[in-house]
PDB file of C-alpha atoms in Angstrom:
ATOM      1  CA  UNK A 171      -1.193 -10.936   0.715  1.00 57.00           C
ATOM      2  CA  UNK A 172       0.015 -14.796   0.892  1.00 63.00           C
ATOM      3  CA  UNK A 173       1.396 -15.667   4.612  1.00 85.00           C
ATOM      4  CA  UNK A 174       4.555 -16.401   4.835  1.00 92.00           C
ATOM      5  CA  UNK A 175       6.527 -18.870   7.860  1.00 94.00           C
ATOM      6  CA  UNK A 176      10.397 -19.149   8.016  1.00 96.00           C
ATOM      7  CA  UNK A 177      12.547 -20.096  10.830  1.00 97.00           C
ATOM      8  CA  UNK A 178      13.153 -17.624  13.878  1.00 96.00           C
ATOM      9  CA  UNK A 179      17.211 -17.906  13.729  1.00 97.00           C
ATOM     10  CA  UNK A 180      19.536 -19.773  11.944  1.00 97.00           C
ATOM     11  CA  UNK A 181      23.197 -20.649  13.243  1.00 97.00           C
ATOM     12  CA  UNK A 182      26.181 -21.439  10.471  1.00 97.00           C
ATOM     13  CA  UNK A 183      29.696 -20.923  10.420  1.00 97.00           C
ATOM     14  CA  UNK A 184      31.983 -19.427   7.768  1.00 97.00           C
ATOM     15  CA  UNK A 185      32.399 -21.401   4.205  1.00 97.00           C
ATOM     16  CA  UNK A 186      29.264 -23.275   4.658  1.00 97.00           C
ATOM     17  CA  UNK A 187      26.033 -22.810   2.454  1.00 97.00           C
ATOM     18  CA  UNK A 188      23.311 -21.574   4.122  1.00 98.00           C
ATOM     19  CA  UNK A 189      19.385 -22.305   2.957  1.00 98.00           C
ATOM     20  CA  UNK A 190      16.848 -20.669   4.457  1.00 98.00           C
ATOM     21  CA  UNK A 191      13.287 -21.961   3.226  1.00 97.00           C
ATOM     22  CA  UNK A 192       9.829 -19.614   3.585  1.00 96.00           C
ATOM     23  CA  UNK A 193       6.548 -21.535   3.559  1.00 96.00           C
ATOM     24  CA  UNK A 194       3.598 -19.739   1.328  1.00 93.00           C
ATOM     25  CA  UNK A 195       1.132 -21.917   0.876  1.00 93.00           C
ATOM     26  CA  UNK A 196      -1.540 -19.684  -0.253  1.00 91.00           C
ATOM     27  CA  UNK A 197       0.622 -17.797  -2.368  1.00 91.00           C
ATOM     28  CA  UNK A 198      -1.799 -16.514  -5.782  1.00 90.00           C
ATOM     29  CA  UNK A 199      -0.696 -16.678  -9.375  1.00 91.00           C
ATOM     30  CA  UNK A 200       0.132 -13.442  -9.928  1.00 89.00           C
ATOM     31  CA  UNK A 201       2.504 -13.400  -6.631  1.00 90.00           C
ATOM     32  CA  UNK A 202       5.994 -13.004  -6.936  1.00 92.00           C
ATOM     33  CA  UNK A 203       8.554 -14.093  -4.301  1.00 93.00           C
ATOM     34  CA  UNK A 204      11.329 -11.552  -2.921  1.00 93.00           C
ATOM     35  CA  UNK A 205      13.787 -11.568  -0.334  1.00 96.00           C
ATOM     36  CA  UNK A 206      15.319  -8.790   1.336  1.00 97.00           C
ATOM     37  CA  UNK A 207      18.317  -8.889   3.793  1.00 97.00           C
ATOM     38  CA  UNK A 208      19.107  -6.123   6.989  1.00 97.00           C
ATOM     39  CA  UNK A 209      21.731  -5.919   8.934  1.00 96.00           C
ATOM     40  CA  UNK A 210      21.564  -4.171  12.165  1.00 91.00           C
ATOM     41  CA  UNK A 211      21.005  -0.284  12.500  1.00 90.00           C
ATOM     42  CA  UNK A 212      20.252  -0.233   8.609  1.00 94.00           C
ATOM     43  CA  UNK A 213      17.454  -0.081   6.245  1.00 96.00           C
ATOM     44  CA  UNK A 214      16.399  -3.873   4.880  1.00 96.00           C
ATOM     45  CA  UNK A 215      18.006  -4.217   0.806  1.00 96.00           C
ATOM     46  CA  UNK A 216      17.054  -6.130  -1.602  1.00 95.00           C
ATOM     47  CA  UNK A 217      18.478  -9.683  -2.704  1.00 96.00           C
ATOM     48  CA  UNK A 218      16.748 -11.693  -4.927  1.00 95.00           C
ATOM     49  CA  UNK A 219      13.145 -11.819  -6.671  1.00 94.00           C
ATOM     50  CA  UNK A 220      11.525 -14.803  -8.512  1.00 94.00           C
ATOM     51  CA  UNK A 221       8.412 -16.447  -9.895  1.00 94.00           C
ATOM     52  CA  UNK A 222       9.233 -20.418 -10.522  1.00 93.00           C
ATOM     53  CA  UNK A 223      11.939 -22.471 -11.482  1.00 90.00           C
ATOM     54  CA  UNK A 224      15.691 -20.800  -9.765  1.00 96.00           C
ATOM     55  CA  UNK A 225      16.849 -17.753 -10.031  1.00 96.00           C
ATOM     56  CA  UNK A 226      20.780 -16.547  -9.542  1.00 96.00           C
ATOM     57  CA  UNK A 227      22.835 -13.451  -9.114  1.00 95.00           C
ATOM     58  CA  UNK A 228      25.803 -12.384  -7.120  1.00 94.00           C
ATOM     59  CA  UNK A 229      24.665 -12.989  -3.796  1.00 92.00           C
ATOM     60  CA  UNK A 230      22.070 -15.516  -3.957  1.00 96.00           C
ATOM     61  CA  UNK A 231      20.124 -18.429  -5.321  1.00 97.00           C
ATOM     62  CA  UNK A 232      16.416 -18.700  -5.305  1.00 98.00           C
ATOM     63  CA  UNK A 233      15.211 -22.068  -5.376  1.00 97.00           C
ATOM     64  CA  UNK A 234      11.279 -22.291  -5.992  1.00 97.00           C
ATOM     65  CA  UNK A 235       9.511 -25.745  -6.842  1.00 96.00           C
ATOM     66  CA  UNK A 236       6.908 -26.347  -9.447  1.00 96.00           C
ATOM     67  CA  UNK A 237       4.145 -26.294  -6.612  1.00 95.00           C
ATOM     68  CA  UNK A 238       5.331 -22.823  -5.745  1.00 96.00           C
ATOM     69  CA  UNK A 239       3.850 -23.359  -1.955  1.00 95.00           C
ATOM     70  CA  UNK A 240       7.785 -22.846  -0.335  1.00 96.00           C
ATOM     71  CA  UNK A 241      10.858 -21.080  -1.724  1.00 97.00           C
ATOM     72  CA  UNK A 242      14.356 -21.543  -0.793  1.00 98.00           C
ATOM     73  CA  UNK A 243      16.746 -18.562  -0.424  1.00 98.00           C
ATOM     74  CA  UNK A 244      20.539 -20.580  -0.295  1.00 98.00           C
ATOM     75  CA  UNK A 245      23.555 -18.153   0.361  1.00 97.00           C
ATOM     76  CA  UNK A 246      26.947 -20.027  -0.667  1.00 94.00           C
ATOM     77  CA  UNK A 247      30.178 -19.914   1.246  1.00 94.00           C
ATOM     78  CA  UNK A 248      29.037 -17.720   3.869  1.00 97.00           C
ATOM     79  CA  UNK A 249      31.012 -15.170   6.030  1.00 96.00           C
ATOM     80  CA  UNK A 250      31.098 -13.418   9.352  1.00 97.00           C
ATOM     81  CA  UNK A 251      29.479 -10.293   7.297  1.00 95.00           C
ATOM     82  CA  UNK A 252      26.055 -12.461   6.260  1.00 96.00           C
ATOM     83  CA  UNK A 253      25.223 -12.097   9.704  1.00 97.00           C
ATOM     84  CA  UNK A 254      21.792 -10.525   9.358  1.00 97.00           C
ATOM     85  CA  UNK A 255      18.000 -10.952   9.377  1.00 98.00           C
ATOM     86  CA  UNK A 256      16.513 -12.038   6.057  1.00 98.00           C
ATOM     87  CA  UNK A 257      13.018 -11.403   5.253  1.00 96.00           C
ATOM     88  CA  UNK A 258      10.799 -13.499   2.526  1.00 95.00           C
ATOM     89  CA  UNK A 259       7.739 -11.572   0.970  1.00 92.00           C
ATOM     90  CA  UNK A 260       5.391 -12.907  -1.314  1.00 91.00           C
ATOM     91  CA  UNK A 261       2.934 -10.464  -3.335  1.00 86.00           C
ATOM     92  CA  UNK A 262       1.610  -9.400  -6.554  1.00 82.00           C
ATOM     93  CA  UNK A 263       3.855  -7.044  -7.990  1.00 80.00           C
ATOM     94  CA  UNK A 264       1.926  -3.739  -9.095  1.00 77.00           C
ATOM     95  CA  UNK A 265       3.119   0.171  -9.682  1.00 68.00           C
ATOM     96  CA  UNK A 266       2.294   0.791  -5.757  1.00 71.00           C
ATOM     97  CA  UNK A 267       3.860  -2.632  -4.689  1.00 74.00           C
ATOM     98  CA  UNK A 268       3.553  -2.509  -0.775  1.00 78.00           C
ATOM     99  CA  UNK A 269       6.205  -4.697   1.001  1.00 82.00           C
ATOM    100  CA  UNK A 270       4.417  -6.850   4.071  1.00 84.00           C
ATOM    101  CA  UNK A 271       7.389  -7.808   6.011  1.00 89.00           C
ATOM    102  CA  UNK A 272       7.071 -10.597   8.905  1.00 88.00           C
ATOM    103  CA  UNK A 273       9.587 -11.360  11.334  1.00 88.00           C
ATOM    104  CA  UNK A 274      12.399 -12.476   9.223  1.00 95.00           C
ATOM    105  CA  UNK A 275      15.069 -15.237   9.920  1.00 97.00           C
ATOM    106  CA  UNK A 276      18.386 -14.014  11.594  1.00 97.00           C
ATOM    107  CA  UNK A 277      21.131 -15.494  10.458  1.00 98.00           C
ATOM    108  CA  UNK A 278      23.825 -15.926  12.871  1.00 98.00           C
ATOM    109  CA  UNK A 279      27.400 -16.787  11.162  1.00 97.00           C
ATOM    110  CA  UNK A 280      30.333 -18.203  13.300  1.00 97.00           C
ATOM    111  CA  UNK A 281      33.977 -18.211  12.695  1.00 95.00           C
TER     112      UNK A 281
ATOM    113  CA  UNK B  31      25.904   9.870  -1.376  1.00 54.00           C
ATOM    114  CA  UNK B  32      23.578   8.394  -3.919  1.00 82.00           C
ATOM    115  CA  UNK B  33      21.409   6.573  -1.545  1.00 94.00           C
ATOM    116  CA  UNK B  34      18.541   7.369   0.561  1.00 97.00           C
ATOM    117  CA  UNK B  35      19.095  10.119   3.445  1.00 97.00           C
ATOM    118  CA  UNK B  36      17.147  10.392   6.535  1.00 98.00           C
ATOM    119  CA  UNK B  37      17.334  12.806   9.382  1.00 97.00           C
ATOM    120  CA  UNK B  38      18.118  13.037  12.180  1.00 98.00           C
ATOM    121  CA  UNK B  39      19.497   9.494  12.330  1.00 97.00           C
ATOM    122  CA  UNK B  40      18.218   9.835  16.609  1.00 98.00           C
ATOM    123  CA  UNK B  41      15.344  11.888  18.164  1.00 98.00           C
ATOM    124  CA  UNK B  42      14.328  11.684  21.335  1.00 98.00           C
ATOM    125  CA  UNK B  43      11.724  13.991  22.529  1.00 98.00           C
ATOM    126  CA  UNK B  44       9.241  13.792  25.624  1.00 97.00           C
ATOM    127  CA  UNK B  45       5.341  12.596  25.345  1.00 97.00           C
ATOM    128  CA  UNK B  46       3.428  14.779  24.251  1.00 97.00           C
ATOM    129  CA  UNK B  47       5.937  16.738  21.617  1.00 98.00           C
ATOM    130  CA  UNK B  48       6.214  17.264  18.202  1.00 98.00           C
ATOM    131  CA  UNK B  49       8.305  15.241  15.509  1.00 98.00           C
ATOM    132  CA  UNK B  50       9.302  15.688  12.012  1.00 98.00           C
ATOM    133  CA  UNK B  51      11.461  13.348  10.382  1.00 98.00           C
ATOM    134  CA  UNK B  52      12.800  13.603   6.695  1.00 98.00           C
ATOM    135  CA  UNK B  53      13.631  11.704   4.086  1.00 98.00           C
ATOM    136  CA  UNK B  54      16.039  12.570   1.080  1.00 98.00           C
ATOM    137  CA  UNK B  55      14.913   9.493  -1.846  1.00 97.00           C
ATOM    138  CA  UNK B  56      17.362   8.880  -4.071  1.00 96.00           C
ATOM    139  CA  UNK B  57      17.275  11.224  -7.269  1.00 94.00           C
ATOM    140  CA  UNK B  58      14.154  10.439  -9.657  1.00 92.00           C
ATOM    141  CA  UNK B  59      13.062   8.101  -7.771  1.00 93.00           C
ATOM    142  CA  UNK B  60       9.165   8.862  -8.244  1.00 91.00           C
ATOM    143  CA  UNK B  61       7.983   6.570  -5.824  1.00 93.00           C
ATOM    144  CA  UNK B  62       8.639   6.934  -1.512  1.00 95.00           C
ATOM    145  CA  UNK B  63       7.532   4.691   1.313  1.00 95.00           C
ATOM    146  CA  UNK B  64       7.465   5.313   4.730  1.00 97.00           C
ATOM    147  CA  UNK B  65       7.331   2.335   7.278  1.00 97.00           C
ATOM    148  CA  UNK B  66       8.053   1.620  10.916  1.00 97.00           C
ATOM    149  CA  UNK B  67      10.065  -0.730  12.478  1.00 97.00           C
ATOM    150  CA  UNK B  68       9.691  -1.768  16.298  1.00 95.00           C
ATOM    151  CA  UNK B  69      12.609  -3.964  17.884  1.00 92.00           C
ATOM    152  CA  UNK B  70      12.458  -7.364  17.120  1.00 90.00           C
ATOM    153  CA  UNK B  71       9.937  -6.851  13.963  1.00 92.00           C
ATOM    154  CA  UNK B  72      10.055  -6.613  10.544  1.00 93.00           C
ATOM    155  CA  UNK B  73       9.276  -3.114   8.950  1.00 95.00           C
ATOM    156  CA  UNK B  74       5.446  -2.224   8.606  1.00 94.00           C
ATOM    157  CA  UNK B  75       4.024  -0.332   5.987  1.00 93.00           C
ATOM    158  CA  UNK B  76       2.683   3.565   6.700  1.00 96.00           C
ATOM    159  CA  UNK B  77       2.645   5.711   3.902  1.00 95.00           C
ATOM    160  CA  UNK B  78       3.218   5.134   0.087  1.00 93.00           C
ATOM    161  CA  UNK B  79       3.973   7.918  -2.834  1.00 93.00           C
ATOM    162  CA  UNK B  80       3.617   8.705  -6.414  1.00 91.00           C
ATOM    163  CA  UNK B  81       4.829  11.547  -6.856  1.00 88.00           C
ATOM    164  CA  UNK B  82       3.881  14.360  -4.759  1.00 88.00           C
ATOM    165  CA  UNK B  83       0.482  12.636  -3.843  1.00 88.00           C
ATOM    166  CA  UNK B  84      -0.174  10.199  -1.006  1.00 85.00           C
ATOM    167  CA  UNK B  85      -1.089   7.115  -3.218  1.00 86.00           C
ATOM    168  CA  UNK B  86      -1.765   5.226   0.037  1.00 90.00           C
ATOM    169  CA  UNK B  87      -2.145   6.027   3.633  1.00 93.00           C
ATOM    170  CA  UNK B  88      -3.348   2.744   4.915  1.00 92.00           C
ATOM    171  CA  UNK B  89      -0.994   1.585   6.899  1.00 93.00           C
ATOM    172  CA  UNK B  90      -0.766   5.497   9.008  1.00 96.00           C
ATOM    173  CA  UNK B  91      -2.055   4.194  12.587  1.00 95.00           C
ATOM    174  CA  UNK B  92      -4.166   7.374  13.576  1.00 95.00           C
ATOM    175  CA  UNK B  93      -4.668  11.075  12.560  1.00 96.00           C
ATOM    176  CA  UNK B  94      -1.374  11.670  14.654  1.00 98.00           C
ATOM    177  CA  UNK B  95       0.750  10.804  12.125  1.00 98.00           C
ATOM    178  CA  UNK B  96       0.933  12.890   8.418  1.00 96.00           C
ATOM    179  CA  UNK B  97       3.486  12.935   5.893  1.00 97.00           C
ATOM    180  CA  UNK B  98       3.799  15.449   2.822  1.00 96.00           C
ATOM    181  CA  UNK B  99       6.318  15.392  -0.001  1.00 95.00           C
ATOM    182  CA  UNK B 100       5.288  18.574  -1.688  1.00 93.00           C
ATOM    183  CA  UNK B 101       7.439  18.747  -4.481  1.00 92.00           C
ATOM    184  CA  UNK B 102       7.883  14.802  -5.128  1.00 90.00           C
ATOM    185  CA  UNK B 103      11.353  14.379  -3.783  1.00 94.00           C
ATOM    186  CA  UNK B 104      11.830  15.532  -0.296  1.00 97.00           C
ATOM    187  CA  UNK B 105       9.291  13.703   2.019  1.00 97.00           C
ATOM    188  CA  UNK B 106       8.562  14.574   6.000  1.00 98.00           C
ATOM    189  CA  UNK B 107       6.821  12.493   7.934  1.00 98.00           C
ATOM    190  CA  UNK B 108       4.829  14.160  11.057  1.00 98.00           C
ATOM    191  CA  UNK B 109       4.197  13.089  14.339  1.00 98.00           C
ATOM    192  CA  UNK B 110       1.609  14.972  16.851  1.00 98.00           C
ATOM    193  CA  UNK B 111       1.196  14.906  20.223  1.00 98.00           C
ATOM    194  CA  UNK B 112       3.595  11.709  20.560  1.00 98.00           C
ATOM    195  CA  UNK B 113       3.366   8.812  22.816  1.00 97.00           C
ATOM    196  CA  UNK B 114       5.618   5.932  24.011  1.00 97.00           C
ATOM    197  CA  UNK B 115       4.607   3.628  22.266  1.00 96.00           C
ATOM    198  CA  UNK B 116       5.628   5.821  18.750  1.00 98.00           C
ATOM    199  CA  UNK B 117       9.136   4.573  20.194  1.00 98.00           C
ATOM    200  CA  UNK B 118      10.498   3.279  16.952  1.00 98.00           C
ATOM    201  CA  UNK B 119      12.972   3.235  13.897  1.00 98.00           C
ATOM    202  CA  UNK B 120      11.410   5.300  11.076  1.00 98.00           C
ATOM    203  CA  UNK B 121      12.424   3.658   7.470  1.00 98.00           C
ATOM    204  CA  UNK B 122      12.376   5.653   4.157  1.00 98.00           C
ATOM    205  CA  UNK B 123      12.688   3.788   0.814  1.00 96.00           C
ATOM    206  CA  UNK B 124      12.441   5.001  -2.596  1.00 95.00           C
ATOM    207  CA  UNK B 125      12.054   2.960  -5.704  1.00 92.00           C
ATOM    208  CA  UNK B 126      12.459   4.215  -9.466  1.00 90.00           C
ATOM    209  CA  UNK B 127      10.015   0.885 -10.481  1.00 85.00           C
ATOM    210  CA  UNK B 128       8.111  -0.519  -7.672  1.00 82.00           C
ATOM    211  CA  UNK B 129       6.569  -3.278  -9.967  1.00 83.00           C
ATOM    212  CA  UNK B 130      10.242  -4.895  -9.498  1.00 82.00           C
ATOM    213  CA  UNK B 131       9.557  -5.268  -5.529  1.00 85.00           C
ATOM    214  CA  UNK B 132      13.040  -3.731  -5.500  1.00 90.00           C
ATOM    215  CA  UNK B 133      13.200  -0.747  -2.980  1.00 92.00           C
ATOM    216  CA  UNK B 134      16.140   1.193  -1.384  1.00 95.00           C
ATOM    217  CA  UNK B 135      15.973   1.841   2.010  1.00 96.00           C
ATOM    218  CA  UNK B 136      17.465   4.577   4.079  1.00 97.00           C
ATOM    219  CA  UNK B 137      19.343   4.120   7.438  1.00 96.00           C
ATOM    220  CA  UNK B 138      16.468   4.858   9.414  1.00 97.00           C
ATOM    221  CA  UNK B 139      15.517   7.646  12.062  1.00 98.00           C
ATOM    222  CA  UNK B 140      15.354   6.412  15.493  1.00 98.00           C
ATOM    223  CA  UNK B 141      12.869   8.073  17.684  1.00 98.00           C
ATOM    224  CA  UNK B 142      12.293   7.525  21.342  1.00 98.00           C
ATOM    225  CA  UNK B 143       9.622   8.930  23.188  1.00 98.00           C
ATOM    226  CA  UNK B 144      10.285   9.489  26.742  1.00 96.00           C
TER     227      UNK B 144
END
């Protein structure tokens, strides 16, 4: 499984973007990047998955360049509720995919 | 609820005891995890399934620990002869397609050995 480095902690305040960036630079060609978010005394959920390019839904953007060594996760407008710790993963997805969390970045959002 | 359901939600029991903890996937979901998560860390990997079979174990730290999930939806994970340092939250996830990366994770059990 490709390493992965992100910041410790992260301080914003509400209505600003947030980007968080993951380093992976051994990351294979068959590995696919996800991030997950937790927020305290609850299970970590999902929030975005991607291969290349950037990838969008609801919550997130998923910025990953061509070299695919470092992905940015970039949460717009944020609120007092994105406080949380958000994890990036990198690994080949498979029917038995095994998550290999590290220590995550926590995202601390002010008013 | 529709989501995954673990219980009890708190354990604490004394060195030495024994500890089940269960997990309620979400329904036909085929596949359950089991993983660990100490304060401060991310969650580690302990126990995947497929099914009702143990598809992989690797991540169990000794032959304390077991987990069964006889009829592929209910899972318990076991604990013998606990220590301190099993102090920890217990996360369940199930996925219906792990391939996706997506899983659903439960609340947790927190157990605390005293």
């Amino acid at each position: 499984l490709a390493k992965t480095t992100q910041p410790i902690s992260m301080d914003s305040y509400e209505g600003q973007e947030v980007n968080i960036t993951c380093s992976h630079n051994n990351i294979a060609t068959n590995d696919y990047i996800t991030w997950y978010q937790q927020f305290p005394s609850q299970g970590p959920r999902f929030i975005i998955q991607g291969y290349k390019t950037k990838v969008t839904n609801e919550v997130a953007s998923l910025f990953i360049p061509a070299d695919r060594k470092s992905s940015t996760l970039s949460l717009p407008r944020v609120s007092l509720s994105d406080t949380a710790v958000y994890y990036c993963l990198v690994g080949e997805r498979s029917n038995d995919y095994k998550l290999s969390f590290g220590a995550g970045t926590t995202v601390t959002v002010r008013a | 609820g529709a989501g995954v359901s673990q219980t009890p939600s708190n354990k604490v029991t004394e060195k030495g005891k024994y500890v089940e903890l269960r997990c309620d996937p979400i329904s036909g979901h085929t596949a359950l995890y089991w993983y660990r998560q100490s304060l401060g860390q991310g969650p580690e990997f302990l126990i995947y399934f497929q099914g009702t079979g143990a598809a992989d174990d690797s991540g169990l730290p000794n032959d304390r620990f077991f987990a069964v999930r006889p009829e592929g939806s209910v899972s318990t994970l076991k604990i013998q002869r606990t220590e301190r340092g099993d102090s920890a939250v217990y996360l369940c996830a199930s996925s219906l397609n792990p391939y996706t990366g997506e899983l659903f994770f439960g609340e947790g059990s927190r157990l605390t050995v005293l």
